Coordinates of C-alpha atoms in Angstrom, one line a residue:
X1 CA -25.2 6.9 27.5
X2 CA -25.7 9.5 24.2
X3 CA -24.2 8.6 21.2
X4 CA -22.2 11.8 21.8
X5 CA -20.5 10.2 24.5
X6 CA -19.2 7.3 22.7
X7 CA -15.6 7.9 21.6
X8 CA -13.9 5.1 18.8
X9 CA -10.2 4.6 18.3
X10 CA -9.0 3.2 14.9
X11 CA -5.5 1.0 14.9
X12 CA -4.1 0.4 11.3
X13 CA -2.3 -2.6 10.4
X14 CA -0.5 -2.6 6.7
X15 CA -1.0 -0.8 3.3
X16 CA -2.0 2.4 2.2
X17 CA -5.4 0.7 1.2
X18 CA -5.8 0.1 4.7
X19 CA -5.4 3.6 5.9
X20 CA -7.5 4.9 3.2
X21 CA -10.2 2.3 4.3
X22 CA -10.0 3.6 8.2
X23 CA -10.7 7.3 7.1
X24 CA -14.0 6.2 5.8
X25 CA -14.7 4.2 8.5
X26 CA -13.6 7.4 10.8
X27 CA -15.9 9.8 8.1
X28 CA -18.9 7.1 8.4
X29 CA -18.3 6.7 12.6
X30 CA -18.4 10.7 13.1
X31 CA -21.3 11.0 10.7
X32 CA -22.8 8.2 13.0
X33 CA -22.7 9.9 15.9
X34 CA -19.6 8.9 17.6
X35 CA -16.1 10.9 18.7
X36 CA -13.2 9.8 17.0
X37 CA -10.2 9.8 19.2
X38 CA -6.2 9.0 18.8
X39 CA -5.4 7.4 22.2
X40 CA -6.9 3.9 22.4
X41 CA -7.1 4.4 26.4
X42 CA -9.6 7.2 25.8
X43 CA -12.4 5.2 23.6
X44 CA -15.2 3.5 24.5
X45 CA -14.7 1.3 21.4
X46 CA -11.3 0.0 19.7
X47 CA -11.5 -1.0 16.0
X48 CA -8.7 -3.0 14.5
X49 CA -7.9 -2.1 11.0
X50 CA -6.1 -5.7 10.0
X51 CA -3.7 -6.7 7.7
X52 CA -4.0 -10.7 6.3
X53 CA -1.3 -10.4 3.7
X54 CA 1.7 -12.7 5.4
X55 CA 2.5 -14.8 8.4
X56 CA 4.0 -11.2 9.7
X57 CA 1.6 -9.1 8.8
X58 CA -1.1 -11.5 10.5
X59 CA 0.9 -11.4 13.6
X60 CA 1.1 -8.0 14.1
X61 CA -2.7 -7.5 13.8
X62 CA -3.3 -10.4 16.2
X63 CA -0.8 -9.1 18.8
X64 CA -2.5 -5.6 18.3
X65 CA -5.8 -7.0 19.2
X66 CA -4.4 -8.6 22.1
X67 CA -3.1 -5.2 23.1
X68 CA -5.9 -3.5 22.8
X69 CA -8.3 -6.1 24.6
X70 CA -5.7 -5.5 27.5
X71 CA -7.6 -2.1 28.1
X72 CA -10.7 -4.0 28.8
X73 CA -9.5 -4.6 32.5
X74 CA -10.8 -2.3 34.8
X75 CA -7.6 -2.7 37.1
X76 CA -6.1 -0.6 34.5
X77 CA -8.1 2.5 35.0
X78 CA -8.9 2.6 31.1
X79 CA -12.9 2.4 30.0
X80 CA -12.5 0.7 26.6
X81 CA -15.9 -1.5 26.4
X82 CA -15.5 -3.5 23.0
X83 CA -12.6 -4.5 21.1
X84 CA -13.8 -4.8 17.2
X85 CA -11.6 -6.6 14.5
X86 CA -12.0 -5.1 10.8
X87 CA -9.7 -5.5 7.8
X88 CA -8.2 -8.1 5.6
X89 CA -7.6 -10.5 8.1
X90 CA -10.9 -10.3 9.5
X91 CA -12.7 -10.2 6.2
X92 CA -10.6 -13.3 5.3
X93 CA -10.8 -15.3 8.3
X94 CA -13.7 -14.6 9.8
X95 CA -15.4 -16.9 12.3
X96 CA -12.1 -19.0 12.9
X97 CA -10.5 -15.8 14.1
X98 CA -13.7 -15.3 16.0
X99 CA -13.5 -18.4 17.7
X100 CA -9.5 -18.3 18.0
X101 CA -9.4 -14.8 19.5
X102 CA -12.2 -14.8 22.1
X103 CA -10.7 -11.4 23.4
X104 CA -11.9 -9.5 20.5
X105 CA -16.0 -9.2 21.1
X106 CA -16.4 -9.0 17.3
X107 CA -15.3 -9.4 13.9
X108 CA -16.5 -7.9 11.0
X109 CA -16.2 -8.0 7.3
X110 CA -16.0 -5.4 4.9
X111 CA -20.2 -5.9 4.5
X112 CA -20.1 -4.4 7.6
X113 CA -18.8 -1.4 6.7
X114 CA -21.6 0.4 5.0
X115 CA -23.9 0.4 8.5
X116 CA -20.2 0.8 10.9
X117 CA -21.4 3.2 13.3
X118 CA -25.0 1.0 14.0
X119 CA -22.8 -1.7 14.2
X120 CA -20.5 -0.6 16.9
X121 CA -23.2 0.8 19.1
X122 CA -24.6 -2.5 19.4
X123 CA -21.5 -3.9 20.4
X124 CA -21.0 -1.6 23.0
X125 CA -24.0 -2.0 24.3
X126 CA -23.1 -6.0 24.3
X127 CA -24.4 -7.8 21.7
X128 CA -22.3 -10.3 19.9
X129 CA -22.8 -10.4 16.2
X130 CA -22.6 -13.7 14.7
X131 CA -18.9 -13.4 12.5
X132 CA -19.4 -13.5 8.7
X133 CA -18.8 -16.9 7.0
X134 CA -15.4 -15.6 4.7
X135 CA -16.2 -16.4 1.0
X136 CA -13.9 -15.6 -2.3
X137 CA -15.2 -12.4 -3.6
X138 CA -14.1 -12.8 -6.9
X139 CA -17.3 -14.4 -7.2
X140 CA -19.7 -11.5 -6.5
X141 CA -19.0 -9.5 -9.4
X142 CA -19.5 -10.7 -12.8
X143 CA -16.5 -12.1 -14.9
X144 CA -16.6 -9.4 -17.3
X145 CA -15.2 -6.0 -16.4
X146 CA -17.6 -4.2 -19.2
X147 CA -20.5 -5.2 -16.5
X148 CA -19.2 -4.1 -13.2
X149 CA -20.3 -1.4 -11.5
X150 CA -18.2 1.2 -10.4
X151 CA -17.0 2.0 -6.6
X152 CA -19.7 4.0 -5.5
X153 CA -18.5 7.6 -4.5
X154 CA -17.4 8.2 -0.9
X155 CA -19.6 10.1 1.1
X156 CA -17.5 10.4 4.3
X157 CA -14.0 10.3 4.8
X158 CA -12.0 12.0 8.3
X159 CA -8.5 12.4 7.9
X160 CA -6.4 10.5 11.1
X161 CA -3.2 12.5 9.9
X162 CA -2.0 15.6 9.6
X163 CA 1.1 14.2 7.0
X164 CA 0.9 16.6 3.7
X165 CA 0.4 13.5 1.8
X166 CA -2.2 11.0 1.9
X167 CA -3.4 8.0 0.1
X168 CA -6.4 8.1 -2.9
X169 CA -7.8 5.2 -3.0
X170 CA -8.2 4.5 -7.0
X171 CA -9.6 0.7 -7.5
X172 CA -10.4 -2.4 -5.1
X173 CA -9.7 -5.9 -6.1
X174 CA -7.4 -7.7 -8.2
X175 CA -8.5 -9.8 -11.2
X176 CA -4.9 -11.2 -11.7
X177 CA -4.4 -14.9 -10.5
X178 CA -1.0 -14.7 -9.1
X179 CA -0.3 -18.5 -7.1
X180 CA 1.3 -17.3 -4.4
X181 CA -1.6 -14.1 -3.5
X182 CA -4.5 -14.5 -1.5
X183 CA -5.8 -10.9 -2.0
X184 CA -8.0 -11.4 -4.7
X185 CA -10.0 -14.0 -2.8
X186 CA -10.5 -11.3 -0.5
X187 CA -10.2 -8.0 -1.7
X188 CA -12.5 -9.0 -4.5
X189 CA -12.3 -8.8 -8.4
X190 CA -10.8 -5.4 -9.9
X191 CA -13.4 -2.4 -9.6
X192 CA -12.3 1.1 -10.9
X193 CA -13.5 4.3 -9.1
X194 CA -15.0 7.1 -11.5
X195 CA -12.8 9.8 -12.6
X196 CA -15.0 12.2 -11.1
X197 CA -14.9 10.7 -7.9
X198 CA -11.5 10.1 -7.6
X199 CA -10.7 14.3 -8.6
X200 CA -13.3 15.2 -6.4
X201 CA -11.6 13.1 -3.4
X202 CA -7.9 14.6 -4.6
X203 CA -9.8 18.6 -4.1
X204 CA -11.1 17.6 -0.8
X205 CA -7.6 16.2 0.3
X206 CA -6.1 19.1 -0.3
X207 CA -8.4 21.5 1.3
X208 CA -7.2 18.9 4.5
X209 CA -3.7 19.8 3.6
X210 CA -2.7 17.4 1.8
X211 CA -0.2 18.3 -1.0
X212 CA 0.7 15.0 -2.5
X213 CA -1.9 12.3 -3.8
X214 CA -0.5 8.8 -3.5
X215 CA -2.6 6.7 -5.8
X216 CA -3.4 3.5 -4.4
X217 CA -4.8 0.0 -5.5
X218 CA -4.1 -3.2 -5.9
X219 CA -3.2 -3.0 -9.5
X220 CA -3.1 0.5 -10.8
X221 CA -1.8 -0.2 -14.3
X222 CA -5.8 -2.0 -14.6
X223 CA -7.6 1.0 -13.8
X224 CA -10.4 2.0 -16.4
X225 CA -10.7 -1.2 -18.1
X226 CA -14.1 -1.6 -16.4
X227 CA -15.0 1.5 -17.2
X228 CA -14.6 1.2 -21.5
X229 CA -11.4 2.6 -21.4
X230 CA -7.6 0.9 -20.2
X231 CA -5.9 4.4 -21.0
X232 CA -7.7 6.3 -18.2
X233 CA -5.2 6.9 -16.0
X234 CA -2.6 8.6 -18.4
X235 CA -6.2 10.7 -19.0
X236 CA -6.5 11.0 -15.4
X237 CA -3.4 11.5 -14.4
X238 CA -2.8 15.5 -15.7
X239 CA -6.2 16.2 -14.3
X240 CA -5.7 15.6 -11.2
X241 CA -2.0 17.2 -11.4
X242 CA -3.8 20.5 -11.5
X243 CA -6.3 20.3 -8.5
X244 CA -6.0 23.3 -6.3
X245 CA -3.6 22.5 -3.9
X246 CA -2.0 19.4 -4.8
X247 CA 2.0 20.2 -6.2
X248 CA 2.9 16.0 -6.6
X249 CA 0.7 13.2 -8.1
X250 CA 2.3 10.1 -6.9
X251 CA 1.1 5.9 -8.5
X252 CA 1.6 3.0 -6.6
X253 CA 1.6 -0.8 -8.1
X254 CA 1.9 -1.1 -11.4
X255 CA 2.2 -4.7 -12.6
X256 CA 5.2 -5.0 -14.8
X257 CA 3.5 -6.8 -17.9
X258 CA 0.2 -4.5 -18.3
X259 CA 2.7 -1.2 -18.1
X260 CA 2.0 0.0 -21.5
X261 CA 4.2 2.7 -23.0
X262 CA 1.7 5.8 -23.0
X263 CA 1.2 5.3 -19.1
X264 CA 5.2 5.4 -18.9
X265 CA 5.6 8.4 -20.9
X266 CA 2.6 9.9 -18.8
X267 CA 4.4 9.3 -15.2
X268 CA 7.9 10.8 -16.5
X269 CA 6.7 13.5 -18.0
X270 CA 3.5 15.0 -16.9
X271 CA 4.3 18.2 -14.7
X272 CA 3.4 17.7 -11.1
X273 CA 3.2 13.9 -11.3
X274 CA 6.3 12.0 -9.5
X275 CA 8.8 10.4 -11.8
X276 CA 7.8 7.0 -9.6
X277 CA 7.8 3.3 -10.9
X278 CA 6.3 0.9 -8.4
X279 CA 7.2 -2.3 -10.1
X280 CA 6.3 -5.3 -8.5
X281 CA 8.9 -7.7 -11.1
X282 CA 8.9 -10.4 -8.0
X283 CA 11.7 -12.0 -9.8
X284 CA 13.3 -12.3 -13.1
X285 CA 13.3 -16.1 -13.9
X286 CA 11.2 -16.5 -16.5
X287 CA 10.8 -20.2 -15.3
X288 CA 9.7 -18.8 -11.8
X289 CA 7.3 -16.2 -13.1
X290 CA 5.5 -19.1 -15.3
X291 CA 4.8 -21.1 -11.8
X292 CA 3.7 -17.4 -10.7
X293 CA 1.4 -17.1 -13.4
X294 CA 3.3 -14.1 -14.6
X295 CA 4.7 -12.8 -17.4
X296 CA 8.5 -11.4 -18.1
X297 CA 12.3 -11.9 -17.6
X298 CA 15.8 -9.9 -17.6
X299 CA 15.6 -8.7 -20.8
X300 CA 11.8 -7.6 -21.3
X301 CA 12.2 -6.1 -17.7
X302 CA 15.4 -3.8 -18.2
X303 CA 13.8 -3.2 -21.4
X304 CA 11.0 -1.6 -19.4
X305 CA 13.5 0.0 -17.6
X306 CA 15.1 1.5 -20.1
X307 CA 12.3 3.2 -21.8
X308 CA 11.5 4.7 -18.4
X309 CA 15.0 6.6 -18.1
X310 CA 14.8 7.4 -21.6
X311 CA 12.1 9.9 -20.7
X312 CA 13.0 10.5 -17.0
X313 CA 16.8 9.5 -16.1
X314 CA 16.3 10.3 -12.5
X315 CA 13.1 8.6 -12.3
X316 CA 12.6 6.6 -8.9
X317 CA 12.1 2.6 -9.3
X318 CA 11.0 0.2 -6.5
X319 CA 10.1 -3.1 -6.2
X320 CA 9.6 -6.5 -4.3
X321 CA 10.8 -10.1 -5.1
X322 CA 10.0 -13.6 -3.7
X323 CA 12.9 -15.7 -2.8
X324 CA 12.3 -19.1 -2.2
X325 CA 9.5 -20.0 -4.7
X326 CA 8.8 -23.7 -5.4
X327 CA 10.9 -25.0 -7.7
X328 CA 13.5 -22.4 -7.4
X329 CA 16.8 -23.5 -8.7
X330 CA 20.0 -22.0 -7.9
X331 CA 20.4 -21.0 -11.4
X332 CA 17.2 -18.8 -11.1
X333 CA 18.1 -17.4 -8.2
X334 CA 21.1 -16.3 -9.8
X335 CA 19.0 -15.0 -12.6
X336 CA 17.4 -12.9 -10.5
X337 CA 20.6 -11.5 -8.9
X338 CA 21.9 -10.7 -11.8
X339 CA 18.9 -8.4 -12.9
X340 CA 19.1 -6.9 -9.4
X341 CA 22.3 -6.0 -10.0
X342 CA 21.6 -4.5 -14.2
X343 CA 18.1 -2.9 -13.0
X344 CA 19.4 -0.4 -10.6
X345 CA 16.6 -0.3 -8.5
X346 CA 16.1 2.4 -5.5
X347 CA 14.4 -0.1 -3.3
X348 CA 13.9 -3.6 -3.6
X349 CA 11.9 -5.4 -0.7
X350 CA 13.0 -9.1 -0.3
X351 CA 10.2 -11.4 1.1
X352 CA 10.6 -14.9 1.6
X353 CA 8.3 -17.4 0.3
X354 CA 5.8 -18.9 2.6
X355 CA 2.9 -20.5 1.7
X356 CA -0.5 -19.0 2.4
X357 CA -3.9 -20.1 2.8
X358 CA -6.3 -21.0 -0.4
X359 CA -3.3 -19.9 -2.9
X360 CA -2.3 -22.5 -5.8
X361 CA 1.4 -22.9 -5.2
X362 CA 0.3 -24.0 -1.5
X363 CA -0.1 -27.3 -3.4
X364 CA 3.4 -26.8 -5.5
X365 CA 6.4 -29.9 -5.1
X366 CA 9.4 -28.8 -5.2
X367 CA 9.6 -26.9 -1.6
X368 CA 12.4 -25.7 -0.1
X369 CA 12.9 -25.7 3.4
X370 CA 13.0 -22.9 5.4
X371 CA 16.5 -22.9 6.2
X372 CA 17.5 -22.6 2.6
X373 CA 14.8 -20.3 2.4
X374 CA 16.1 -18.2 5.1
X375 CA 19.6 -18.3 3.4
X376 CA 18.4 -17.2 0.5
X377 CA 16.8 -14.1 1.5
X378 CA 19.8 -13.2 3.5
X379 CA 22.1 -13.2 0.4
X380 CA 19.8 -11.1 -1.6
X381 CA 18.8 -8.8 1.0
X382 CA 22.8 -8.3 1.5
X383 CA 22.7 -7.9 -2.5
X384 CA 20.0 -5.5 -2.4
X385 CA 21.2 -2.9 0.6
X386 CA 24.6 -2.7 -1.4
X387 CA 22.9 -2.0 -4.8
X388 CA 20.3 0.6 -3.3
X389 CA 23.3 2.1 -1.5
X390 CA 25.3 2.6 -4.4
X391 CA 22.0 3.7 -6.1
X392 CA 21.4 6.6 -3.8
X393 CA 25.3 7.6 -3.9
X394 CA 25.0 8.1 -7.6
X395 CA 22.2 10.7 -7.0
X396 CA 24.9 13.1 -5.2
X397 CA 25.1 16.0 -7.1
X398 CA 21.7 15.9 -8.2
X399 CA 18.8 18.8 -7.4
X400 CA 15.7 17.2 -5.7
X401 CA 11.9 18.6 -4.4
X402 CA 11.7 17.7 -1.1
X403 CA 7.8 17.5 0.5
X404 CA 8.5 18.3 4.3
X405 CA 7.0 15.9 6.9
X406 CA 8.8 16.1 10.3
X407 CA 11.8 17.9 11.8
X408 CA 14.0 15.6 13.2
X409 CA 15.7 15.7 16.5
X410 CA 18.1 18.5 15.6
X411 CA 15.5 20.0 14.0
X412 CA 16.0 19.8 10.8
X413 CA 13.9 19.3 7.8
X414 CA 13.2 15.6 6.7
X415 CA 11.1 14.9 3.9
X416 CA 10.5 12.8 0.5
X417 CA 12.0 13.8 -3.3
X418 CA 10.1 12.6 -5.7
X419 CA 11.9 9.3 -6.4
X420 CA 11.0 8.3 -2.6
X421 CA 7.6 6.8 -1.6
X422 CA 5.5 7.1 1.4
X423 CA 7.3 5.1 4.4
X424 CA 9.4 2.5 2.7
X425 CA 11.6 4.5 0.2
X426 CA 13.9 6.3 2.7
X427 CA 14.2 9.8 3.5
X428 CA 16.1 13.2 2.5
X429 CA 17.4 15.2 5.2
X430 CA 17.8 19.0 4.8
X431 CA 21.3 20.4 6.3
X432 CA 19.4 23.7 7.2
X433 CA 16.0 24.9 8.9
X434 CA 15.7 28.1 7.4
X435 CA 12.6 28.7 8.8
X436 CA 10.9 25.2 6.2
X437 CA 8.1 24.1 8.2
X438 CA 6.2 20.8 7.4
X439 CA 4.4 20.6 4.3
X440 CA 6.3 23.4 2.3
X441 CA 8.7 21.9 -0.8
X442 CA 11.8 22.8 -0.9
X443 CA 14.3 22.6 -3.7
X444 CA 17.7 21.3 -2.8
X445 CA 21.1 19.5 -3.8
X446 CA 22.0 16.6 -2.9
X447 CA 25.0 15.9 -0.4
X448 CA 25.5 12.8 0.7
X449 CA 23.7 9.4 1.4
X450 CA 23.1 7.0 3.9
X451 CA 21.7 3.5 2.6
X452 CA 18.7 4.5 0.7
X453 CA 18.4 8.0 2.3
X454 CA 19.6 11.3 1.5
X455 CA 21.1 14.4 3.0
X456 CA 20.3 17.2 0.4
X457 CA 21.3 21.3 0.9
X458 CA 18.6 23.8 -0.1
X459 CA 19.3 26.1 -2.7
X460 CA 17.1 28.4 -2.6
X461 CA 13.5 29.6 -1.2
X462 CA 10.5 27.1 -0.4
X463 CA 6.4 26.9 -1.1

């Protein structure tokens, strides 16, 4: 068998720091020699993006390994030869999810990922490499950020959509120590990328046809501080606004207490970068947030808020909270509520607490069980979808810029304004076609809501 002949698949499981990480692996595979293909029944080789952020998360990547194992049987006609496990969950787990999942025929780590494509071969020609011992990465970088290197530049990377938006990948690693997150351990500590290479990446995407950058890390509001300079991105940020090609800038993750004013004032109001807060508040107790290890309560947080719609009143907010933490008393819960409830928040992802391996507050008292963790959720979910209704009713009226992505199954126009995110923030419909194909930006009104999407008119022409 030529290496020509050897097709890959690539299944993603999670964040937008996933996909970004399977279009390298895609770039390094092609540049290795291999064909990358979409259907799974169609490779010679199935690799397994995973996600090892919750129980859910963990499940999903597990039951998609399973899946994809099932096309190892010849009785079903399909010629898949390896199954390979990559990610978070494989990075983190390592030879005990080698040795509990005997149906994938290897796991590898992100080490890995550098030689991918000599990797694979070997696999499919059936060797077994020994799984990587997991190890907290924090630990192979120094502690200072002044002596880190920065991300080396990526030399390959193969788009796996066509979607006129796509994922920038602008830091790794996390050096927050957050009790309940396991990402740092590893993910790594915080690494910037270079300006350079991060412009250079945005002109590239947008040769691709990509027309909105969606800046991605694990904490955005860190990025430059291991490179001199903790301002960089409101430097960055207008640069890379005027790349050829690319109409919307779009950040992702800033952590509440590093969001400094000048970065605010930058996302409101620099032209052709979304008016987007990703706040991850994950609650509003300031008792809570101590047992977190974070910083912040009602008052500092709608005072952040504030100073946001100061510069940009229909500015977009999201944001996710933890219900359920150790120790939580009913009085912070209500505390939390009751911000919900003052923030005015577009989306708000609820998440129940559940402990997870290696984290501090895995060793917390003050548990609750499950069922009152369960009942919990449920009351601020039903909170939540009530306040992000209501949120998205008061922007009828309003005139939006809506990025085209599909048609739906009348054929109309569905796409993303600018307060909306990638996959989680809702949707605005169109009313018309008018001949607005995906990818083109289209100015409209909005008409109507439904939850947290729109249905918006167009009011004019489209680019």
């Amino acid at each position: 068998m030529t290496d020509s002949e050897l097709a890959v698949a690539l299944l993603t499981l999670g964040c937008a720091r996933n996909d970004v990480d399977s279009e390298e692996l895609a770039g390094r595979l092609a540049a290795g020699g291999f064909r990358v293909v979409d259907d799974p029944e169609d490779a010679d080789t199935v690799v397994v993006n995973t996600c090892g952020f919750v129980d859910a998360a963990k499940k999903d990547s597990i039951d998609t390994l399973l899946q994809a194992a099932d096309l190892k049987d010849p009785a079903g006609g399909a010629h898949v030869k390896a199954v390979v496990a990559v990610g978070c969950l494989a990075e983190r787990y390592g030879s005990e999810l080698a040795d509990s999942l005997p149906e994938a025929d290897a796991v590898l780590g992100f080490d890995d990922y550098g030689d991918i494509a000599e990797r694979l071969r070997s696999i499919v020609a059936g060797e077994r490499p020994h799984p990587h011992t997991p190890r907290d990465r924090r630990k192979l970088l120094p502690i200072s950020p002044a002596e880190r290197d920065a991300l080396p530049a990526v030399e390959e990377r193969k788009r796996l959509s066509d979607a006129p938006w796509a994922p920038l990948k602008l830091a790794s690693g996390c050096d927050r120590r957050c009790t309940f997150c396991a990402i740092p351990a590893f993910r790594g500590s915080f690494v910037s990328r270079r300006p350079s290479d991060v412009l250079t990446e945005a002109a590239w995407l947008a040769r691709q046809g990509a027309r909105e950058v969606f800046l991605v890390s694990e904490n955005s509001t860190s990025y430059g501080k291991d490179l001199g300079d903790i301002r960089l991105l409101e430097t960055l940020l207008p640069e890379l606004a005027a790349v050829e090609g690319i109409d919307r800038v779009r950040v992702s993750y800033l952590q509440p207490a590093e969001t400094r004013p000048g970065l605010v004032q930058a996302i409101a109001t620099t032209p052709g970068v979304a008016p987007y807060f990703d706040l991850s508040f994950q609650h509003a107790s300031n008792a809570v947030l101590r047992r977190m290890r974070r910083f912040g309560d009602p008052d500092s947080f709608l005072g952040l808020l504030e100073q946001v719609r100061s510069y940009a009143p229909e500015a977009g907010v999201r944001s996710n909270v933890i219900v359920g933490f150790p120790g939580e008393t009913e009085d912070d819960l209500q505390t939390l509520c009751d911000f919900l409830v003052a923030a005015r928040l577009d989306v708000t992802g609820v998440f129940g607490y559940s402990d997870e391996d290696g984290t501090e507050a895995a060793s917390f008292d003050g548990k609750l069980d499950d069922d009152e963790i369960a009942a919990r959720v449920r009351h601020v979910t039903d909170l939540v979808d009530g306040l992000t209704s209501d949120r998205a009713e008061e922007r009828i009226g309003s005139t939006v810029e809506v990025l085209v992505e599909e048609h739906d199954d009348d054929g109309l126009p569905v796409g993303r304004a600018a307060h909306q995110g990638p996959e989680v923030d809702g949707t605005t419909r169109l009313t018309r076609a008018d001949g607005v194909g995906v990818g083109d930006l289209v100015e409209a009104v909005v008409v109507g809501s439904d939850g947290v999407d729109l249905v918006a008119e167009a009011t004019g022409g489209h680019r």
